CSV table of C-alpha atoms in Angstrom, one decimal:
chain,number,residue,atom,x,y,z
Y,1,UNK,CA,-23.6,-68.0,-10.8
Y,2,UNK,CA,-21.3,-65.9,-13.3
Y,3,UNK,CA,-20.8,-68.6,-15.5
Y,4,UNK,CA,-21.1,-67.7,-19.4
Y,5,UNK,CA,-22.3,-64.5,-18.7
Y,6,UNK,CA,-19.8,-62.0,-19.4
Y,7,UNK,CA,-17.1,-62.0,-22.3
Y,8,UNK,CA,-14.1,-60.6,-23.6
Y,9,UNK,CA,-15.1,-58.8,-27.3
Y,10,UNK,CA,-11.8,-56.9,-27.6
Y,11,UNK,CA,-8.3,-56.5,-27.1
Y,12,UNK,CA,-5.6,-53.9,-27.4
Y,13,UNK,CA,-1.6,-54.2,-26.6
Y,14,UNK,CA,0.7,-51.8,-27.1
Y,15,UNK,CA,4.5,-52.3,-27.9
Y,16,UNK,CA,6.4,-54.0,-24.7
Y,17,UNK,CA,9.3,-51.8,-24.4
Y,18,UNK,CA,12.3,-51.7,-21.5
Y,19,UNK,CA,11.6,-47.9,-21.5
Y,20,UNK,CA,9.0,-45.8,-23.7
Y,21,UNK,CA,9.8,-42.6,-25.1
Y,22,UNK,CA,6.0,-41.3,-24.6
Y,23,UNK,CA,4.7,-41.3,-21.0
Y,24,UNK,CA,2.6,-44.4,-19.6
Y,25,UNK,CA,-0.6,-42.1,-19.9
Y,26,UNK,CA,-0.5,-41.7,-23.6
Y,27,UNK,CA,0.5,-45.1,-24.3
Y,28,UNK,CA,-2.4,-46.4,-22.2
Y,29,UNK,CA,-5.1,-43.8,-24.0
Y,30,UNK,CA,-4.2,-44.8,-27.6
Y,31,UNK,CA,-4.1,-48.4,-26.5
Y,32,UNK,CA,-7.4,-48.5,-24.6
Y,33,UNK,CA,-9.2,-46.3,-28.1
Y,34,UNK,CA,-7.3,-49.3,-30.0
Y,35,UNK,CA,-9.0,-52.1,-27.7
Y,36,UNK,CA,-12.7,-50.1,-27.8
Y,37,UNK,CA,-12.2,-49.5,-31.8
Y,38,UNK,CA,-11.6,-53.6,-31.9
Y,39,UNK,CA,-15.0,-54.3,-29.7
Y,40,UNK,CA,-16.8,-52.2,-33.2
Y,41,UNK,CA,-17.3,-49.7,-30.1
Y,42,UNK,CA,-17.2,-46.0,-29.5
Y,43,UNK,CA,-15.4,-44.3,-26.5
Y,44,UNK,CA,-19.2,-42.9,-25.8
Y,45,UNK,CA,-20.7,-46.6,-25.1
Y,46,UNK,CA,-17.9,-47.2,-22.6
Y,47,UNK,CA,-19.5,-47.2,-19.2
Y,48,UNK,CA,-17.1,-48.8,-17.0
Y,49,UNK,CA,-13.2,-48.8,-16.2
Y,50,UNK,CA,-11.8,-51.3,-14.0
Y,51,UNK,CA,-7.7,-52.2,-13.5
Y,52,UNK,CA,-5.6,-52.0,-10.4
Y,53,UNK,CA,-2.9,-49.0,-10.7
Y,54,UNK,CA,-0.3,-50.7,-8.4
Y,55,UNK,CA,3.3,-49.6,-9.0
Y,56,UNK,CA,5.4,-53.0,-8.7
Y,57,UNK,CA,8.9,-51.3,-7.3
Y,58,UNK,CA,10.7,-51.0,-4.4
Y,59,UNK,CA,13.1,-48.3,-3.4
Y,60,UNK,CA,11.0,-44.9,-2.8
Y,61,UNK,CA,10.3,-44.5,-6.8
Y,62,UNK,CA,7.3,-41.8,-6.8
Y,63,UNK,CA,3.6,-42.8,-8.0
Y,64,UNK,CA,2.6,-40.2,-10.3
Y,65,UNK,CA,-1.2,-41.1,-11.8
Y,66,UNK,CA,-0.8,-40.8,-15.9
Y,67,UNK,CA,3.4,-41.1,-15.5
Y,68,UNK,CA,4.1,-44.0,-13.3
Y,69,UNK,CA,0.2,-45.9,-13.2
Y,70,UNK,CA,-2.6,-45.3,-14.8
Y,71,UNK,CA,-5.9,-45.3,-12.9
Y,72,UNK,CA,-9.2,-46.1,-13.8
Y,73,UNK,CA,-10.3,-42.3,-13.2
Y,74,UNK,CA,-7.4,-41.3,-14.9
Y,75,UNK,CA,-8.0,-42.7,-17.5
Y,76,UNK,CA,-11.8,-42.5,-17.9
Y,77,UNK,CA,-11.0,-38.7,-17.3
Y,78,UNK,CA,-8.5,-38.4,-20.5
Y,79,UNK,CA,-10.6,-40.8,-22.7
Y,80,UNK,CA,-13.7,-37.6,-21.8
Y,81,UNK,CA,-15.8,-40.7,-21.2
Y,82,UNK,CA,-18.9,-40.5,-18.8
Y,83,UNK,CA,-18.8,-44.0,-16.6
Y,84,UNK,CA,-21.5,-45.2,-14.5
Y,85,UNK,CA,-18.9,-47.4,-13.0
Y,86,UNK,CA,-14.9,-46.7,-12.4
Y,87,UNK,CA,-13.1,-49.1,-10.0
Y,88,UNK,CA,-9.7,-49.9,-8.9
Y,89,UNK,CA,-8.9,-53.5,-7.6
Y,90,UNK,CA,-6.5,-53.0,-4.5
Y,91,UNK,CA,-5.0,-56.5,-4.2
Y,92,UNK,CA,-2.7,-59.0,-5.5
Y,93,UNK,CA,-3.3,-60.7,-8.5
Y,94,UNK,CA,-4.0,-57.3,-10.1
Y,95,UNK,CA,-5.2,-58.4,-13.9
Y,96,UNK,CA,-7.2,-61.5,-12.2
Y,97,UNK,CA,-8.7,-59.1,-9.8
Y,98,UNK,CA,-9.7,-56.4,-12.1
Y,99,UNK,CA,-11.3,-58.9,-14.3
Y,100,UNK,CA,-13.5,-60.5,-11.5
Y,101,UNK,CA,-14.5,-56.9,-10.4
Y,102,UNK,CA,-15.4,-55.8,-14.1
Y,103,UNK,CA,-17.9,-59.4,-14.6
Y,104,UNK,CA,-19.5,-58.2,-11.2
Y,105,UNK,CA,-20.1,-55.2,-12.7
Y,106,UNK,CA,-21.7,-55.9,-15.5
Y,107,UNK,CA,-23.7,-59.1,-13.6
Y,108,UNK,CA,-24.9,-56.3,-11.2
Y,109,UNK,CA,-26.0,-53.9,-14.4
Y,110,UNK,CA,-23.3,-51.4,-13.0
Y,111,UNK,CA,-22.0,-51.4,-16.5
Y,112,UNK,CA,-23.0,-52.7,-19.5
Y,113,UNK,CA,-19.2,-52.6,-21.2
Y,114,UNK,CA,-16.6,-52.2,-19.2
Y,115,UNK,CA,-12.8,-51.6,-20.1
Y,116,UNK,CA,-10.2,-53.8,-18.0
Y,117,UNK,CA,-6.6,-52.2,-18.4
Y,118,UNK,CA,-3.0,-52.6,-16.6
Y,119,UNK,CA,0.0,-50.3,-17.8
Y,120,UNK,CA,3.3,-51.0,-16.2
Y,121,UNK,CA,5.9,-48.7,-15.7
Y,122,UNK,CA,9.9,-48.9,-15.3
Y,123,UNK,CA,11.0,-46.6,-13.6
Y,124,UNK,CA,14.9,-45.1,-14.4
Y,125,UNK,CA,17.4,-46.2,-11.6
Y,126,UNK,CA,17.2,-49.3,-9.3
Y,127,UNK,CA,14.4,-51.4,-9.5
Y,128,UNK,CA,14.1,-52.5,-6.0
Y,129,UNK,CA,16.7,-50.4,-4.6
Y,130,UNK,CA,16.3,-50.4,-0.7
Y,131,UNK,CA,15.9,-47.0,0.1
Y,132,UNK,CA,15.9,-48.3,4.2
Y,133,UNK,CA,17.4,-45.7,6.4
Y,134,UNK,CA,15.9,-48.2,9.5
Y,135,UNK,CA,14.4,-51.3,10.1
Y,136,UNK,CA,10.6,-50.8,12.3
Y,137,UNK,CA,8.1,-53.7,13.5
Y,138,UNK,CA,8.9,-56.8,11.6
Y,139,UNK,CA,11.0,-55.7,9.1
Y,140,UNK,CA,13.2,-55.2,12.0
Y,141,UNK,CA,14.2,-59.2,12.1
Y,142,UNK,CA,15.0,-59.5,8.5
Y,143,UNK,CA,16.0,-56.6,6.5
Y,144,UNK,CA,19.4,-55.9,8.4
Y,145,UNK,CA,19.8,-59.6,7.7
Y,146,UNK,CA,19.9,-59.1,4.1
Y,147,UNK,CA,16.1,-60.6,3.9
Y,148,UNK,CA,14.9,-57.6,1.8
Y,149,UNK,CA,13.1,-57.8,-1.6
Y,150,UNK,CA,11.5,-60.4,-4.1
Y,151,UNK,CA,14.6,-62.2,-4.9
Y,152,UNK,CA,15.3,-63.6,-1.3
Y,153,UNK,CA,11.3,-64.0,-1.2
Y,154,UNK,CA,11.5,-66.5,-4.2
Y,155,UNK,CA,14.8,-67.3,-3.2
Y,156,UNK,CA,13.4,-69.0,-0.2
Y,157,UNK,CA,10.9,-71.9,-1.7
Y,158,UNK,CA,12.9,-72.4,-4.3
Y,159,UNK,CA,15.5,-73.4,-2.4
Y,160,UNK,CA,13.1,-75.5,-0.6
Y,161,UNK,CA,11.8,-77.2,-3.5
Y,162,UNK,CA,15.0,-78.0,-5.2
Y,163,UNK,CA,15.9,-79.7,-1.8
Y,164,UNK,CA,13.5,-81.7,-1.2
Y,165,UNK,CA,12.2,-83.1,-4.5
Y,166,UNK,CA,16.2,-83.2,-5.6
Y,167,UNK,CA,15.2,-80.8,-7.9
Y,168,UNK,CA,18.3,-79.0,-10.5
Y,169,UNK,CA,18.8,-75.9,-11.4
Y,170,UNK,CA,19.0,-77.3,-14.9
Y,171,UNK,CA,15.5,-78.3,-15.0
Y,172,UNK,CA,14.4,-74.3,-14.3
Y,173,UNK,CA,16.4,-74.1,-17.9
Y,174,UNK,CA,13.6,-75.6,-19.6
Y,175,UNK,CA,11.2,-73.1,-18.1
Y,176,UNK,CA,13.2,-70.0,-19.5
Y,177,UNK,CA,13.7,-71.6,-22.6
Y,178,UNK,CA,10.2,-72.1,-23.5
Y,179,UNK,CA,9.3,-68.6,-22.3
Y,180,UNK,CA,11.5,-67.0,-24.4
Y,181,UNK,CA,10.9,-69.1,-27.2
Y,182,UNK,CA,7.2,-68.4,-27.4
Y,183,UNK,CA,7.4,-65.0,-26.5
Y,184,UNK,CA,10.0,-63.9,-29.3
Y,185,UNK,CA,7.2,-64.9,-31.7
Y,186,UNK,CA,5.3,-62.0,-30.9
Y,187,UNK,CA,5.3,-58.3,-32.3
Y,188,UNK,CA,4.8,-56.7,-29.1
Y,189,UNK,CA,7.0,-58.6,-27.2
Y,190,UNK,CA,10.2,-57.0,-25.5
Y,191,UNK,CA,11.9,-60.2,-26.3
Y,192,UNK,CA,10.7,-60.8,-30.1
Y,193,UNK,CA,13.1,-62.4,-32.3
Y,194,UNK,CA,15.5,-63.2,-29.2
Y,195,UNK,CA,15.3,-66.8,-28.0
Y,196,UNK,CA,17.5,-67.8,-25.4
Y,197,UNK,CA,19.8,-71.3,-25.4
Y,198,UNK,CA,20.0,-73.7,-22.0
Y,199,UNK,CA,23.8,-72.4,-22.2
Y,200,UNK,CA,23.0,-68.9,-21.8
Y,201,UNK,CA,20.6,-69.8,-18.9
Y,202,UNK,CA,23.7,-71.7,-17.1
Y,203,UNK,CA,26.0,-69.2,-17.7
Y,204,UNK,CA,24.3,-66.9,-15.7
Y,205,UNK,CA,25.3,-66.3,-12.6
Y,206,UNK,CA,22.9,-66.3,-9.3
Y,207,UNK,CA,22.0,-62.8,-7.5
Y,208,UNK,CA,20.3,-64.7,-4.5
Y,209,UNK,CA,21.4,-68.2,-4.7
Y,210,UNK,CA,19.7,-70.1,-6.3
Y,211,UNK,CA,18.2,-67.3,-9.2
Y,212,UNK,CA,19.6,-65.5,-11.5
Y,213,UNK,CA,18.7,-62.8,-13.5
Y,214,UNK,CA,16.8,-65.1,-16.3
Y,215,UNK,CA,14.7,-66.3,-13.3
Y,216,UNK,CA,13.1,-63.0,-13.3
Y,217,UNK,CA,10.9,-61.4,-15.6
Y,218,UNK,CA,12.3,-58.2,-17.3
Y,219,UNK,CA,10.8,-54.5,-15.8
Y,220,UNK,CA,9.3,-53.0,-19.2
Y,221,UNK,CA,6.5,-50.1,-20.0
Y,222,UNK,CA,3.7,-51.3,-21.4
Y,223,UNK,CA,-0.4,-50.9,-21.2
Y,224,UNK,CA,-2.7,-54.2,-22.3
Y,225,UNK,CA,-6.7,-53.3,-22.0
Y,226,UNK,CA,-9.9,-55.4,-22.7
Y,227,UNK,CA,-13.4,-54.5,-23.0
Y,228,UNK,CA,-15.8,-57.0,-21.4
Y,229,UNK,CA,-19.8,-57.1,-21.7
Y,230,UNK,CA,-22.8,-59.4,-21.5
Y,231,UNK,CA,-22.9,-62.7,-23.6
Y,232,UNK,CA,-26.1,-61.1,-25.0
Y,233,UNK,CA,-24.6,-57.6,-26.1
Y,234,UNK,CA,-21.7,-59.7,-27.5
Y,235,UNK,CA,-23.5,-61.4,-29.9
Y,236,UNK,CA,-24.2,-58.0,-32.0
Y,237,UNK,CA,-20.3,-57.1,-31.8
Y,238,UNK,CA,-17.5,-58.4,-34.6
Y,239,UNK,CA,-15.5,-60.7,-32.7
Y,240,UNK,CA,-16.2,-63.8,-31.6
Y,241,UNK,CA,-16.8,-63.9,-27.7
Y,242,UNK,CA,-14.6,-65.4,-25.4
Y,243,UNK,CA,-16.5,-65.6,-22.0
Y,244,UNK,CA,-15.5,-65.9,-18.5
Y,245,UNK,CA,-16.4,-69.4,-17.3
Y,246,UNK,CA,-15.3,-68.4,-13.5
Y,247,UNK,CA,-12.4,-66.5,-11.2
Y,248,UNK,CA,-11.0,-67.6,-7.8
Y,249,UNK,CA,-9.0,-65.3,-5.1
Y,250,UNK,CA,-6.5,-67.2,-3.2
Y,251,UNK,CA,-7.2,-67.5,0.0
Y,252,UNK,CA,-4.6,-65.2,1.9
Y,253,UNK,CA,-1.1,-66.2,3.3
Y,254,UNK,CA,-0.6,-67.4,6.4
Y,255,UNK,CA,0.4,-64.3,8.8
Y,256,UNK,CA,4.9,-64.4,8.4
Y,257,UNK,CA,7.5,-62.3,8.3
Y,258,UNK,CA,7.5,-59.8,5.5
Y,259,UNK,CA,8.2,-61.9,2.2
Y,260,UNK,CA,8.5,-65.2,4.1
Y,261,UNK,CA,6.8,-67.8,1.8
Y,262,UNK,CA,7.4,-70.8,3.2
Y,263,UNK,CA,6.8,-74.2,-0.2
Y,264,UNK,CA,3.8,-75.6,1.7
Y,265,UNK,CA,1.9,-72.5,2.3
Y,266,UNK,CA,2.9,-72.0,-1.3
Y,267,UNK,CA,1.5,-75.5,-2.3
Y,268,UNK,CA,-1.1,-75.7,0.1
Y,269,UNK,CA,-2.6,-72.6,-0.5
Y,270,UNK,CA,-2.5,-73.0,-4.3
Y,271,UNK,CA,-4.3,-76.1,-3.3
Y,272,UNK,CA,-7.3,-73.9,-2.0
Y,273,UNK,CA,-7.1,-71.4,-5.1
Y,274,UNK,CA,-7.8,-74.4,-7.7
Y,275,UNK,CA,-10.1,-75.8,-5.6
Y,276,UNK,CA,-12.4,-73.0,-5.3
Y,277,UNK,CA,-11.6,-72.1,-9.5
Y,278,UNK,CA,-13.0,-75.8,-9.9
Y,279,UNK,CA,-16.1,-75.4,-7.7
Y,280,UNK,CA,-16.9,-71.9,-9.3
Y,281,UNK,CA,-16.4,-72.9,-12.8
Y,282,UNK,CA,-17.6,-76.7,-12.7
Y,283,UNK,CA,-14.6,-77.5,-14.5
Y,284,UNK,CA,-11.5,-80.1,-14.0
Y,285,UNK,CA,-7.8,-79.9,-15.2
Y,286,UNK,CA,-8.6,-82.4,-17.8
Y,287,UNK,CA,-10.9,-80.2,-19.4
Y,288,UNK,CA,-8.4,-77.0,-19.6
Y,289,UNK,CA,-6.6,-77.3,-23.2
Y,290,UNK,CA,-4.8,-73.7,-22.4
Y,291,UNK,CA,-3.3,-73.8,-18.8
Y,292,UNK,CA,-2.0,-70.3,-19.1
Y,293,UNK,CA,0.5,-70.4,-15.7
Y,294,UNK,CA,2.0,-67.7,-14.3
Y,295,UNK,CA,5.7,-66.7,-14.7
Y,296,UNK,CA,7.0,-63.1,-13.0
Y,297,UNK,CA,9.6,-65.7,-11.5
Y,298,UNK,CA,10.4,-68.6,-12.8
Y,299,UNK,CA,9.7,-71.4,-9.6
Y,300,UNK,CA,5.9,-70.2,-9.8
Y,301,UNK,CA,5.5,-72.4,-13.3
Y,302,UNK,CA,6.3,-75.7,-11.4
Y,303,UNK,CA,4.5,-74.4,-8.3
Y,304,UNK,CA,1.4,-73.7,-10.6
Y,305,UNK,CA,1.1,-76.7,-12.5
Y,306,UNK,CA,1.7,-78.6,-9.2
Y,307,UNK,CA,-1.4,-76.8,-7.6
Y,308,UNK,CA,-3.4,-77.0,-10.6
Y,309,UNK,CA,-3.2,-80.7,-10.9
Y,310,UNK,CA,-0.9,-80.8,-14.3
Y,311,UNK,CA,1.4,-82.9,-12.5
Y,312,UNK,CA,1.7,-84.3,-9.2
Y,313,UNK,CA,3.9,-82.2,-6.1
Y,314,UNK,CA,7.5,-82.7,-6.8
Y,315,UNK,CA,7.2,-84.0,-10.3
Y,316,UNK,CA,7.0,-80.4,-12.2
Y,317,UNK,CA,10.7,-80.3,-12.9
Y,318,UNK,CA,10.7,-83.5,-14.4
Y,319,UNK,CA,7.2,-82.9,-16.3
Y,320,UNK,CA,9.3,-79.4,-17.6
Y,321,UNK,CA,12.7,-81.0,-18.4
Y,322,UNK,CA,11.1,-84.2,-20.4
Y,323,UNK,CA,9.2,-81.6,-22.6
Y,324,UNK,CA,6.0,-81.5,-20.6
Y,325,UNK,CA,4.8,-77.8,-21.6
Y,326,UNK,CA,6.9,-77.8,-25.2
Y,327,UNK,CA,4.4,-75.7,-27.0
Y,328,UNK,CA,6.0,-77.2,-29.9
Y,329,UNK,CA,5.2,-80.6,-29.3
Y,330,UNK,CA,2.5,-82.8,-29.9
Y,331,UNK,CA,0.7,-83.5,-26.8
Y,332,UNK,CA,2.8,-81.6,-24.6
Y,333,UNK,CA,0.9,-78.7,-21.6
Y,334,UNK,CA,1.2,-75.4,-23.6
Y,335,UNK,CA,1.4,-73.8,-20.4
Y,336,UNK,CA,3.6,-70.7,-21.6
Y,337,UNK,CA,2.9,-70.8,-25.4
Y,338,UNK,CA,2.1,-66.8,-24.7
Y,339,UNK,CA,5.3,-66.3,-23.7
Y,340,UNK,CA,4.2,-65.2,-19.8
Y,341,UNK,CA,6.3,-62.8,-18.2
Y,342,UNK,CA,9.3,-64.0,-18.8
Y,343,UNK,CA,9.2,-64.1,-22.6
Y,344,UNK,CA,7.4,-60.6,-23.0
Y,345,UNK,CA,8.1,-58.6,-20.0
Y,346,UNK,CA,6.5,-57.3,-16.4
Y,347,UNK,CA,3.0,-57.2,-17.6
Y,348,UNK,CA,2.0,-58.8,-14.2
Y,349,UNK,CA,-0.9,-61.8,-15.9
Y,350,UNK,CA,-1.8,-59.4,-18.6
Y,351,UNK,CA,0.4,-62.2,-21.2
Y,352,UNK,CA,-1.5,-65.3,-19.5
Y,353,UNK,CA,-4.8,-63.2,-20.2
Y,354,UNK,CA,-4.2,-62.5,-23.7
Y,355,UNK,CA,-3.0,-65.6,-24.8
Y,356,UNK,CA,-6.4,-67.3,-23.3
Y,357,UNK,CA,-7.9,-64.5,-25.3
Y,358,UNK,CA,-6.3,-64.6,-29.0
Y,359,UNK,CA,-6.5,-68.6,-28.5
Y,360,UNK,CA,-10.0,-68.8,-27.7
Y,361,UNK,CA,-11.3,-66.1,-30.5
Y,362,UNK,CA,-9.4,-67.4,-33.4
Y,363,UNK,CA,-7.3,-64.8,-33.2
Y,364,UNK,CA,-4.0,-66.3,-32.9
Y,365,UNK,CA,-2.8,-66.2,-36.6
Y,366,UNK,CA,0.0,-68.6,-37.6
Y,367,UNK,CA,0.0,-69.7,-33.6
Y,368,UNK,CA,-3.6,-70.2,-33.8
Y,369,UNK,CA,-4.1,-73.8,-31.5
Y,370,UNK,CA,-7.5,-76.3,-31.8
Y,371,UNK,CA,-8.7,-75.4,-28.0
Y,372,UNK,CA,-11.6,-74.7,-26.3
Y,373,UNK,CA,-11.1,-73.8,-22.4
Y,374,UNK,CA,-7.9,-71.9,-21.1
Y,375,UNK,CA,-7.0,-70.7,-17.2
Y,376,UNK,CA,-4.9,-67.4,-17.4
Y,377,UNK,CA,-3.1,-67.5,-13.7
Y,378,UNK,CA,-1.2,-64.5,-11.8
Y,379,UNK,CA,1.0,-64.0,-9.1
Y,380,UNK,CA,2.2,-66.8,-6.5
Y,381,UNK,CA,-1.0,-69.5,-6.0
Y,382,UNK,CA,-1.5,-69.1,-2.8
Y,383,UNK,CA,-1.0,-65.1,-3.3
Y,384,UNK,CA,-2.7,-64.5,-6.6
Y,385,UNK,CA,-5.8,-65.5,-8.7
Y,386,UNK,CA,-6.9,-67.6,-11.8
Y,387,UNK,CA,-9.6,-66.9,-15.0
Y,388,UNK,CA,-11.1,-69.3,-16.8
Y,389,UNK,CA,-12.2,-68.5,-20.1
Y,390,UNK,CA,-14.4,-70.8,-22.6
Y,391,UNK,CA,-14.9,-70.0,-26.2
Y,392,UNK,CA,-18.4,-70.9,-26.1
Y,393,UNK,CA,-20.8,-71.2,-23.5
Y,394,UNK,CA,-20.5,-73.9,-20.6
């Protein structure tokens, strides 16, 4: 059991910007000295680096360690640090993943602190340009089709959903709304001070029918890290422990056609990834006061707090237009009150993470919330993985 053993002692997050003028690598060294600094640590006591150094772009851009990711060696390496333990999690799901691997590690005595990081780069020109010259093996039945990158791939159950729960495309305004709202309350946040209106979110007009460019959350530079350790060692450090009550992997899509996500293997394998969270952790969705859910498109908030048991299948857009996850409001879900993805930028789950973090350590400031047990989620349910963080023991 992993239960209570390991927590979170520190934090660091740099400035979320659309593009940085200092390379990813230098952002992510001072912001990983920031995060040890907080912990009351030195660089010296480090002993493990964990993150997952995927580049999240299409269209040929080149992966260049220190310029376009950042590494775990890398960065060990440029910190002159001297781990026992340096790991990379090769997966989706990349913050959720890196943050299972680095409470194995310290469970194991592999480490005894261990820093989790994930920078995120934009690279200049198209995002997800298709650089396709041909079409091999499966690709070959839907690229030359048009059936090529995220958008038709969210595209698809979105469709789905809106079809058959007779969803509207005005309830997904309430989704974007909140995100933004939160998420321009924070100093780091590409998006600070700029909420945006239903009326924007309407006017904007759809890429791959039905989302638009709101839908999606906004490519940025940025570098969030966290230093984990033993519920022991964390007593003697300054902050107040926030400590990982349990993780769970989803269990693997069904085999398809590149980016075909079919709702129910969607729903139904979201189904499995709670599941296996709740038999982990012990826990229930009615003892989760901070449902972090994740965001990187805007369909996955219903689809998460479907899975998670927030709301029954095909009632989300209703929960969300009636003012079901209003951070604002009393007794309402505050499912995105860290602005997720699409109120501070790609940071993948790093957002959903923090928020569980600040939350749960009295850390929060003028946002601070009376709660006790948060789940930070990341990427698509059935393709992802969820935390669950306690602020004391359980």
């Amino acid at each position: 059991m992993i239960r209570s053993k390991v927590a979170i002692v520190g934090y660091a997050q740099s400035t979320i910007e659309r593009r940085a003028d200092r390379p990813l690598g230098a952002i992510a060294v001072d912001t990983a000295r920031a995060a040890v600094a907080d912990a009351g640590l030195s660089v010296d006591a480090v002993d493990g680096f964990v993150s997952s150094s995927l580049l999240p772009a299409a269209g040929g851009h080149q992966v260049v360690d220190g310029v376009s990711t950042v590494s775990s060696t890398w960065l060990a390496r440029s910190l002159s640090a001297s781990p026992r333990y340096v790991a990379g999690f090769d997966g989706i799901g990349q913050v959720s993943g890196s943050v299972a691997m680095a409470v194995n590690a310290v469970i194991s005595g592999a480490a005894d602190y261990v820093l989790v990081h994930r920078a995120l780069h934009n690279p200049a020109g198209s995002y997800h340009g298709n650089a396709m010259r041909e079409a091999r093996g499966a690709t070959q039945w839907t690229a030359p089709q048009g059936f090529f990158g995220p958008l038709a791939m969210i595209a698809l159950p979105y469709n789905e959903y809106l079809q058959r729960f007779g969803a509207r495309r005005e309830s997904m305004a309430a989704v974007v709304t909140e995100a933004r709202k939160n998420g321009a309350r924070l100093p780091w946040s590409y998006w600070r001070d700029r909420p945006l209106t239903v009326g924007d979110y309407l006017a904007e007009p759809t890429l791959v029918d039905p989302v638009c460019r709101l839908d999606c959350d906004i490519p940025v530079d940025g570098v969030a890290a966290f230093v984990l350790t033993s519920a022991e060692r964390a007593k003697d450090l300054p902050n107040r422990p926030v400590y990982v009550a349990g993780y769970a992997g989803s269990p693997g899509a069904p085999r398809r056609l590149p980016l075909h996500w079919p709702l129910d293997d969607i729903l139904d394998g979201g189904a499995e990834t709670a599941r296996r969270l709740w038999a982990q952790t012990g826990l229930s969705i009615g003892d989760v006061d901070l449902p972090q859910v994740y965001d990187g498109f805007s369909p996955f908030v219903w689809f998460w707090l479907e899975v998670l048991g927030v709301c029954p299948v095909g009632e989300a857009h209703r929960f969300v237009e009636s003012g079901g996850i209003d951070a604002d409001k009393p007794g309402a879900v505050p499912a995105l009150s860290g602005g997720g993805a699409l109120g501070n930028g790609r940071m993948h789950g790093v957002p959903q993470m923090l928020e569980c973090y600040l939350q749960l350590a009295r850390r929060a400031g003028e946002r601070q919330r009376d709660v006790s047990i948060g789940i930070a989620c990341q990427a698509s349910p059935h393709f992802g993985g969820v935390v669950a963080y306690s602020s004391a023991p359980i």
